[in-house]
XYZ file of C-alpha atoms in Angstrom:
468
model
C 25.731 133.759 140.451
C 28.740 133.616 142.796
C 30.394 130.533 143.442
C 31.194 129.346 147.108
C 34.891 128.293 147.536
C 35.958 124.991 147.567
C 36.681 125.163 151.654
C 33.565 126.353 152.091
C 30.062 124.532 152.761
C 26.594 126.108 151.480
C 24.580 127.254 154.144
C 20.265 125.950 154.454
C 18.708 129.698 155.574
C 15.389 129.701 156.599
C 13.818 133.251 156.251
C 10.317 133.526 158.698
C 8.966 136.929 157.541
C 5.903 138.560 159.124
C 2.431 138.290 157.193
C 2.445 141.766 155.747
C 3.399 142.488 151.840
C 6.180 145.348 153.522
C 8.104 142.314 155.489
C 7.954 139.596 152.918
C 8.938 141.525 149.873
C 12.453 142.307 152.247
C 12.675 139.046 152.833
C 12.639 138.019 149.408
C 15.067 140.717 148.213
C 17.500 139.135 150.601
C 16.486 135.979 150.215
C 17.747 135.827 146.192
C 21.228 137.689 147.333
C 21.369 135.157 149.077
C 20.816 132.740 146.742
C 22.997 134.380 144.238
C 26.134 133.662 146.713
C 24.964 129.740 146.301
C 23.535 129.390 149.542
C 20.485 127.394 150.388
C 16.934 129.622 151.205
C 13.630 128.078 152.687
C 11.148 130.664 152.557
C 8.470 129.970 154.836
C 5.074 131.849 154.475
C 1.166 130.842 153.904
C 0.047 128.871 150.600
C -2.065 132.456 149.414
C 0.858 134.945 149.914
C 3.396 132.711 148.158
C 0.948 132.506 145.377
C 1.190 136.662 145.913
C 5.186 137.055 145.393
C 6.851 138.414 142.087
C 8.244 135.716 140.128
C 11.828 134.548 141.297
C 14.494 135.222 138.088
C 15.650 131.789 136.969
C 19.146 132.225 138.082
C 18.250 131.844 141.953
C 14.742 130.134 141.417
C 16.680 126.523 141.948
C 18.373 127.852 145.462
C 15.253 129.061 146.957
C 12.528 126.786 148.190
C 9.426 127.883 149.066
C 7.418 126.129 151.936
C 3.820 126.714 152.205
C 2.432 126.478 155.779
C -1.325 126.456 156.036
C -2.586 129.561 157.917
C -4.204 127.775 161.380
C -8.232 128.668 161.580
C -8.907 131.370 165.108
C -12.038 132.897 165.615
C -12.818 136.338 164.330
C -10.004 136.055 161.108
C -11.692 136.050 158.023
C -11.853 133.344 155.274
C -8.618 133.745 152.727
C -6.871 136.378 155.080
C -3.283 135.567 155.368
C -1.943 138.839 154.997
C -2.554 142.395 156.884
C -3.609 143.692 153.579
C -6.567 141.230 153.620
C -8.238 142.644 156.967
C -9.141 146.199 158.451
C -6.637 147.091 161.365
C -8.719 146.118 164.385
C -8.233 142.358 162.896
C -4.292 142.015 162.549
C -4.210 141.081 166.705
C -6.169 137.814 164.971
C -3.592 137.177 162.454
C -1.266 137.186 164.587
C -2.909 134.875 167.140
C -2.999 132.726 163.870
C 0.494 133.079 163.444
C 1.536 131.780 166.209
C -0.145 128.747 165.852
C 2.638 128.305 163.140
C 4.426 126.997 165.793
C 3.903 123.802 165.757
C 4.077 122.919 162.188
C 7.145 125.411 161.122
C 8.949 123.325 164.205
C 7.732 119.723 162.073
C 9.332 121.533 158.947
C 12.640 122.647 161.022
C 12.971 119.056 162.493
C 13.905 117.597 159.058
C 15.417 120.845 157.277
C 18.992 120.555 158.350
C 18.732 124.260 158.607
C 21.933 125.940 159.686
C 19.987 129.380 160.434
C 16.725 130.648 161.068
C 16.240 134.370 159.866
C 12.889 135.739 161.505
C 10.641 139.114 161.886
C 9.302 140.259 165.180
C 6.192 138.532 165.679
C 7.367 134.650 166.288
C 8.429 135.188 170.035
C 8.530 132.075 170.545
C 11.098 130.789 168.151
C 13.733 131.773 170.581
C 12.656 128.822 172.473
C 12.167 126.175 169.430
C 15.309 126.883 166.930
C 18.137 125.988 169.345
C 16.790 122.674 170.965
C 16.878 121.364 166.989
C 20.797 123.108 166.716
C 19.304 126.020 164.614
C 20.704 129.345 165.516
C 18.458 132.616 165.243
C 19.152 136.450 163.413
C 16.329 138.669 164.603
C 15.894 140.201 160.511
C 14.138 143.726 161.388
C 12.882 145.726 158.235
C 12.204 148.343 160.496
C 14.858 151.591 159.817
C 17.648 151.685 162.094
C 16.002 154.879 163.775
C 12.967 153.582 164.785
C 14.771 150.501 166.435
C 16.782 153.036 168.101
C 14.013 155.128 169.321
C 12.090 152.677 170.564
C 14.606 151.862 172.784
C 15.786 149.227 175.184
C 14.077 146.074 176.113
C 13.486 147.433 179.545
C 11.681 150.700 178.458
C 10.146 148.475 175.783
C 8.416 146.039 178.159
C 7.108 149.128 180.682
C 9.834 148.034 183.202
C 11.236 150.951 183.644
C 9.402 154.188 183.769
C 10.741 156.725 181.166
C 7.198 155.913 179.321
C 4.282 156.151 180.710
C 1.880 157.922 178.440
C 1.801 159.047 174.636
C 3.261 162.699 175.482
C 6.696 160.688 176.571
C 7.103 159.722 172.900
C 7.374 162.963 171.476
C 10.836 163.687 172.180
C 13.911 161.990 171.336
C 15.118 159.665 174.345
C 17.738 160.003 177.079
C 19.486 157.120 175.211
C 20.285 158.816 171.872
C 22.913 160.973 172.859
C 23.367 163.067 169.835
C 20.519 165.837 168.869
C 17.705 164.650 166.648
C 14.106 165.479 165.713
C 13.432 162.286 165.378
C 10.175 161.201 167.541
C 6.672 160.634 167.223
C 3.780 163.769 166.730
C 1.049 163.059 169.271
C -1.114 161.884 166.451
C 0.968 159.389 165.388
C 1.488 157.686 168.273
C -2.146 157.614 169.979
C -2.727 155.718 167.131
C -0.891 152.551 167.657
C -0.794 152.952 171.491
C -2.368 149.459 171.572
C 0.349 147.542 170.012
C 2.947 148.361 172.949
C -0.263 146.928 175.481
C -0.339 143.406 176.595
C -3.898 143.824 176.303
C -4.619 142.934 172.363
C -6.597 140.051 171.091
C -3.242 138.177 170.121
C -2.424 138.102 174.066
C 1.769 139.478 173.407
C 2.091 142.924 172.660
C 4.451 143.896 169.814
C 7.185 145.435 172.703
C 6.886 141.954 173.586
C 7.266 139.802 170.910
C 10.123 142.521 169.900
C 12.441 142.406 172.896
C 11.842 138.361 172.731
C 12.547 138.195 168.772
C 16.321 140.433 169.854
C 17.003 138.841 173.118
C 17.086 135.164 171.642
C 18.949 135.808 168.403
C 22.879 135.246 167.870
C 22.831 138.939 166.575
C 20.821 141.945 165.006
C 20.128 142.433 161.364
C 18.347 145.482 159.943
C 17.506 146.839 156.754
C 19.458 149.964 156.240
C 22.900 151.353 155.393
C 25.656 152.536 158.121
C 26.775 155.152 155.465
C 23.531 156.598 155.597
C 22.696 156.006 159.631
C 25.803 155.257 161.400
C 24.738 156.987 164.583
C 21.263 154.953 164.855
C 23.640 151.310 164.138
C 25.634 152.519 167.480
C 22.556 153.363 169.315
C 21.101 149.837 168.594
C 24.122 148.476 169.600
C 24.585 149.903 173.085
C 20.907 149.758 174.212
C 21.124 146.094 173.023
C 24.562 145.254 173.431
C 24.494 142.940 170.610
C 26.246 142.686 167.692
C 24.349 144.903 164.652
C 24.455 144.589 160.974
C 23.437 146.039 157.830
C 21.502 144.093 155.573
C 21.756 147.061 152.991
C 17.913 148.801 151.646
C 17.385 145.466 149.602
C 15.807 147.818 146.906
C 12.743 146.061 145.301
C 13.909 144.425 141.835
C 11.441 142.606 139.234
C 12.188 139.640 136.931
C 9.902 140.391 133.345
C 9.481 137.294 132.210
C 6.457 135.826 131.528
C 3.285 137.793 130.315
C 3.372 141.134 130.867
C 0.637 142.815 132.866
C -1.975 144.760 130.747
C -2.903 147.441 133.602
C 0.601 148.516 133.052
C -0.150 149.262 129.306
C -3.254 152.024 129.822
C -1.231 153.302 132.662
C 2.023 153.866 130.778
C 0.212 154.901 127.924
C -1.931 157.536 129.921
C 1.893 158.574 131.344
C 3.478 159.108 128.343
C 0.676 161.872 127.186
C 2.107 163.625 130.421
C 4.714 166.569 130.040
C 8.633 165.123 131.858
C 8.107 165.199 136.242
C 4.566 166.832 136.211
C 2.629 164.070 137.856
C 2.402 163.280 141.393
C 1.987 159.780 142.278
C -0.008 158.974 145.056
C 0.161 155.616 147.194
C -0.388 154.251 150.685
C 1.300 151.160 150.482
C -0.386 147.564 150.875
C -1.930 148.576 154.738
C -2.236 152.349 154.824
C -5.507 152.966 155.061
C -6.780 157.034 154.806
C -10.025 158.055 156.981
C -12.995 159.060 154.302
C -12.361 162.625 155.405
C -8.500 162.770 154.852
C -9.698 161.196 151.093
C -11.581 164.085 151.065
C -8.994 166.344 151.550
C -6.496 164.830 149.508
C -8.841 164.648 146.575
C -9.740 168.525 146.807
C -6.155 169.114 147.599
C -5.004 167.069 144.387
C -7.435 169.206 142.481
C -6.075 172.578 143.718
C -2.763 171.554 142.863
C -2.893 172.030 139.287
C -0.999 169.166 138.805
C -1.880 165.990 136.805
C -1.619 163.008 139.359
C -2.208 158.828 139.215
C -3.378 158.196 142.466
C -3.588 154.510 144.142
C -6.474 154.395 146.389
C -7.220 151.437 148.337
C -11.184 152.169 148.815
C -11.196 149.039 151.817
C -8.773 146.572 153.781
C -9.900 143.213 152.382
C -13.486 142.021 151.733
C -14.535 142.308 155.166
C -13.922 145.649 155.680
C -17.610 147.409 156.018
C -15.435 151.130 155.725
C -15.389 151.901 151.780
C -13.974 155.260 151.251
C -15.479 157.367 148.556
C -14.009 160.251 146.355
C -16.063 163.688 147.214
C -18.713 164.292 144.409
C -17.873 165.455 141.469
C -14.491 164.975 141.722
C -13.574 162.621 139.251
C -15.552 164.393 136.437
C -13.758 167.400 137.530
C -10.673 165.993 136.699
C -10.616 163.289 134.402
C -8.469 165.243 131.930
C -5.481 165.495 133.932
C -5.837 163.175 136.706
C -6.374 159.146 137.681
C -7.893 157.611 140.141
C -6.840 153.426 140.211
C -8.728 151.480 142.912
C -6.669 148.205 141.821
C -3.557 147.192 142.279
C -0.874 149.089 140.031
C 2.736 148.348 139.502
C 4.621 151.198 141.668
C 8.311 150.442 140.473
C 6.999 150.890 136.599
C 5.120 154.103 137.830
C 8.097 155.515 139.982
C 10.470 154.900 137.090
C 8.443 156.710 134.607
C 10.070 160.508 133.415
C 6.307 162.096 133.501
C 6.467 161.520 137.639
C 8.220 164.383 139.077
C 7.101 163.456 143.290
C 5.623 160.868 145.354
C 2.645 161.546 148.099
C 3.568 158.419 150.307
C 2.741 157.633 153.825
C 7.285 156.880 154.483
C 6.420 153.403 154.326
C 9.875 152.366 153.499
C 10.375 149.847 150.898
C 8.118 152.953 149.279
C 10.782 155.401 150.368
C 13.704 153.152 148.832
C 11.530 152.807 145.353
C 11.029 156.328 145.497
C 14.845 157.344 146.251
C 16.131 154.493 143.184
C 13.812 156.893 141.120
C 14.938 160.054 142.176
C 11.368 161.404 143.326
C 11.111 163.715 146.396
C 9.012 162.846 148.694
C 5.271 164.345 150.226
C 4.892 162.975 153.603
C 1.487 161.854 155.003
C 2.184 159.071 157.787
C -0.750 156.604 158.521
C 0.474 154.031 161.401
C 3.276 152.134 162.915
C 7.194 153.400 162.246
C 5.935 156.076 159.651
C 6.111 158.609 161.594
C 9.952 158.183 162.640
C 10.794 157.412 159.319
C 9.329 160.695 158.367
C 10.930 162.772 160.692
C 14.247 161.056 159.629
C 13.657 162.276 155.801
C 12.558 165.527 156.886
C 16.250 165.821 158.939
C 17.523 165.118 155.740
C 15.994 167.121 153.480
C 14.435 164.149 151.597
C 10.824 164.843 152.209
C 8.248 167.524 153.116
C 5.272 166.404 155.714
C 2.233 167.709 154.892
C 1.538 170.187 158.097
C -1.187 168.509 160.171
C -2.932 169.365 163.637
C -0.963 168.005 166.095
C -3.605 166.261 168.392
C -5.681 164.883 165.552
C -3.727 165.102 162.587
C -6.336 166.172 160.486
C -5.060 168.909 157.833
C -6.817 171.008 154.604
C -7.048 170.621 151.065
C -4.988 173.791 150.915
C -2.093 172.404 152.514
C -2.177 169.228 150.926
C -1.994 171.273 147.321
C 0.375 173.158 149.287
C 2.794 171.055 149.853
C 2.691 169.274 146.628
C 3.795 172.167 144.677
C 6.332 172.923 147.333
C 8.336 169.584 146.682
C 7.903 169.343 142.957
C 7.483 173.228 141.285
C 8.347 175.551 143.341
C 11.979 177.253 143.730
C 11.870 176.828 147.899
C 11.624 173.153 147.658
C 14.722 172.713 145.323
C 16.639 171.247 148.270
C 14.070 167.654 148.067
C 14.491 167.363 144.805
C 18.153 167.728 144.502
C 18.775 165.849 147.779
C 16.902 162.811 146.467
C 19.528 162.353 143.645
C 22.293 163.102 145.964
C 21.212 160.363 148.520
C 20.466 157.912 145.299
C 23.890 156.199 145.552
C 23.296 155.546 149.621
C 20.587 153.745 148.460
C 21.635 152.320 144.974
C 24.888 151.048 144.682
C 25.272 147.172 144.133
C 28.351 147.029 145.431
C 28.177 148.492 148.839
C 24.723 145.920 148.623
C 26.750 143.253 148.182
C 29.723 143.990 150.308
C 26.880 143.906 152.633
C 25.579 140.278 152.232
C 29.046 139.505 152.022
C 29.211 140.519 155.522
C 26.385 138.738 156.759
C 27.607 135.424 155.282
C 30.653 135.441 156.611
C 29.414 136.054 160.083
C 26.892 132.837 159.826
C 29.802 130.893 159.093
C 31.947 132.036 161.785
C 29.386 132.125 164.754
C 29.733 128.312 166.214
C-alpha cells in the first residue's frame, strides 16, 4: 500500500454506484486503488448486493467501509430485488424509483461522514442538489466507454432540446459533433430497443438522458472508465460537448482476492477444461442483465452445435424469480452434445474461465467489464449485443479489429444458426480472422499495464486535492 506524504491529508471518498453488478464491480475496482493510496472509501450500496461483492484483499479491507442502505419498498419491485439482475427489464424503471428514495437516508449518512467527495453513477440526479449544501463536492464516475458518452452527445440533444434526434433512424449515424470519421453508431435494432430509456415517460418518472445530463452538469468534473491511449479522440469529444474537465479512470480490470474457501463449481468446470485440446472452446456469456429471446437461444444453441467446436456456455434461463420468461434449449440439444459441450444455468466464475489455455474466443454481448476480462486474457471477441451501450461498444471493437458481430437483420436483429457457427469459426479457426486474434494481444497492454493504471489514479487524486 502507498503511503500519503506527510503534507498531505487522507481524503473520506464516498463511491454511489448504480444497482447493477456491471457498475458496482467498477466501483469497487476503483474503490481498493483507492484505498491502496491510503485514502478513505465509503461504499454505499443495499444490505443484499454488499453481501454479493468479491471479498476485499486484506491489505485495503481496513480503508474501505461499506455502508448498507436498506432498499426503500415501491409498488410493483419484487421482494429481495436490489439489483437489475434480480428483475426482468420492464421492472428496472421500479428500481430505480426505489433508488431514489435513497435520498433521504444516503443524505442522513453524508451529514455525519465528513466526506470530502462524493463519486456517483448516473441515476442519483438529485445528488447535485444534496452533496454541496453539506460541503461535499461531486465526480460524475461513468463506466460507460468514452464513445458512447461521446455519441450520445450533448446535454441539449440529450434532453430533446434541440432537434438533431427525433426518431430511432437519427441514431444510426455518427453525429455532427464527432468531427473525425467513425462507424461508430447504433443498428436500428439496437436502438428501438431501449428507445424508452431516453423518454420521460418510464415508471421511474426521469428518463436516463435526464438523470445523465443532471449527474454531468452538477459534478466538479468528468470521470470515465477508459484509457486516452486507447480513445483519445472520444476524451476530446466529451470534453467539448461538455466543456468540462475529463479524466481517465483507467479499465479498472476485474481482480479477485483467493482467500477463503474456494468455490467447488470452479473444480468440475476446470476439470471438464483441462480434458479440452489448448484455445478450442468458445465461452459463451451474457453478462449479469443480458437476457437472449427463446428464439435467439435457439439459434445460438443450433449454431454452437454446427460449429464443431467444444463450448461452456453461461445461460441465464430468467431475470430473477419473478421473471415468468424461462428460456429453454431446443430439444435434443443437450444430448446431442454432451461430449463436447456445457451448458451452466448457474453462476460460473468468468475470470477463472477466460484465463483458462483450452478457451480460444468469447461469444459476449460487448458488455464491457466482459470486454476488459476478455482482452486481460487475450480472447477475440464474437459480438452479439443485447441492450443499452452494447451496441457502440461493438462497433468500437469492430473499428478496431477486436471483435466480429455476428451479422444480424437490421430491423429485427434476428440472425441463423449458420451465421452464428459462422462467425465463431471465423474469430477462432479460420485463417481470415487472424487479425482478432492477433489484435487482442496487441491491444492487451492498453488494457493491462499497472502502471499506466496507476499513473491514472494518481491523476485523479491529485485533482481532488487541488479542486477547492
Amino acid at each position: 500500500m502507498d503511503t500519503i506524504r506527510d503534507e498531505e491529508k487522507a481524503l473520506h471518498i464516498v463511491m454511489f454506484p448504480w444497482l447493477a453488478f456491471g457498475h458496482m464491480i467498477p466501483y469497487l475496482e476503483l474503490a481498493k486503488l483507492i484505498a491502496q493510496k491510503g485514502h478513505q472509501v465509503s461504499y454505499v450500496s443495499t444490505p443484499r448486493n454488499i453481501q454479493r461483492l468479491p471479498k476485499l484483499p486484506p491489505n485495503v479491507a481496513p480503508l474501505i467501509k461499506f455502508v448498507s442502505l436498506p432498499l426503500p419498498k415501491v409498488d410493483n419491485l419484487p421482494e429481495n430485488a436490489e439489483a437489475t439482475t434480480d428483475i426482468p427489464y420492464d421492472v428496472v424503471p421500479h428500481l430505480k424509483n426505489a433508488f431514489d428514495k435513497l435520498e433521504q437516508p444516503l443524505t442522513h449518512f453524508l451529514q455525519s461522514s465528513n466526506a470530502d467527495w462524493i463519486l456517483h453513477d448516473f441515476v442519483p440526479f438529485w445528488l447535485g442538489s444534496v452533496a454541496p449544501q453539506l460541503g461535499i463536492k461531486c465526480v460524475f464516475f461513468s463506466i460507460f466507454t468514452p464513445p458512447f458518452m461521446g455519441f450520445m452527445g450533448p446535454g441539449s440533444v440529450l434532453l430533446g432540446n434541440d432537434p438533431v434526434r427525433t426518431k430511432p433512424e437519427d441514431f444510426l449515424v455518427s453525429p455532427s459533433w464527432v468531427p473525425f470519421k467513425t462507424t461508430v453508431a447504433y443498428r436500428y435494432f439496437e436502438i428501438i430497443k431501449i428507445m424508452d430509456i431516453l423518454s420521460d415517460n418510464n415508471d421511474s418518472g426521469f428518463s436516463d438522458a435526464y438523470r445523465f445530463c443532471s449527474s454531468i452538469k452538477n459534478s466538479e468534473f468528468i470521470l470515465i472508465r477508459g484509457c486516452t491511449e486507447f480513445e483519445p479522440e472520444w476524451f476530446q469529444v466529451i470534453q467539448n460537448i461538455h466543456n468540462k474537465l475529463v479524466l481517465p479512470a483507467g479499465q479498472l480490470l476485474s481482480t479477485e482476492f483467493e482467500g477463503g474457501d474456494e468455490n467447488n463449481t470452479w473444480w468440475w468446470m476446470k476439470e471438464w477444461l483441462d480434458k479440452k485440446p489448448n484455445g478450442t472452446v468458445v465461452y459463451v456469456a451474457f453478462g449479469s442483465e443480458a437476457k437472449p429471446s427463446q428464439e435467439e437461444v435457439n439459434e445460438i444453441a443450433l449454431g454452437l452445435e454446427k460449429s464443431n467446436l467444444p463450448f461452456f456456455w453461461v445461460l441465464r434461463v430468467r431475470r430473477g424469480p419473478t421473471d415468468k420468461v424461462v428460456l429453454q434449449l431446443p430439444e435434443g440439444f443437450e444430448e446431442r452434445t454432451k461430449v463436447r459441450g456445457v451448458v451452466c444455468t448457474e453462476w460460473a466464475p468468468q475470470m477463472k474461465i477466460l484465463s483458462h489455455v483450452a478457451v480460444g474466443g468469447f461469444l459476449t454481448h460487448a458488455g464491457w467489464t466482459s470486454v476488459v476480462e476478455a482482452v486481460q486474457h487475450e480472447k477475440p471477441l464474437v459480438l452479439l449485443t443485447c441492450l443499452a451501450d452494447q451496441g457502440i461498444n461493438a462497433r468500437m471493437l469492430e473499428e478496431k479489429k477486436m471483435g466480429y458481430s455476428v451479422p444480424r437483420d437490421e430491423r429485427d436483429g434476428s440472425f441463423t444458426s449458420d451465421m452464428v457457427a459462422h462467425s465463431i469459426r471465423l474469430v477462432m479457426v479460420e485463417e481470415e480472422g487472424r487479425i482478432y486474434r492477433d489484435n487482442i494481444k496487441n491491444m492487451k497492454d492498453l488494457f493491462v499495464n499497472p502502471e499506466r493504471q496507476d499513473r491514472y489514479v494518481t491523476s485523479l487524486l491529485d485533482h481532488l486535492r487541488i479542486i477547492p
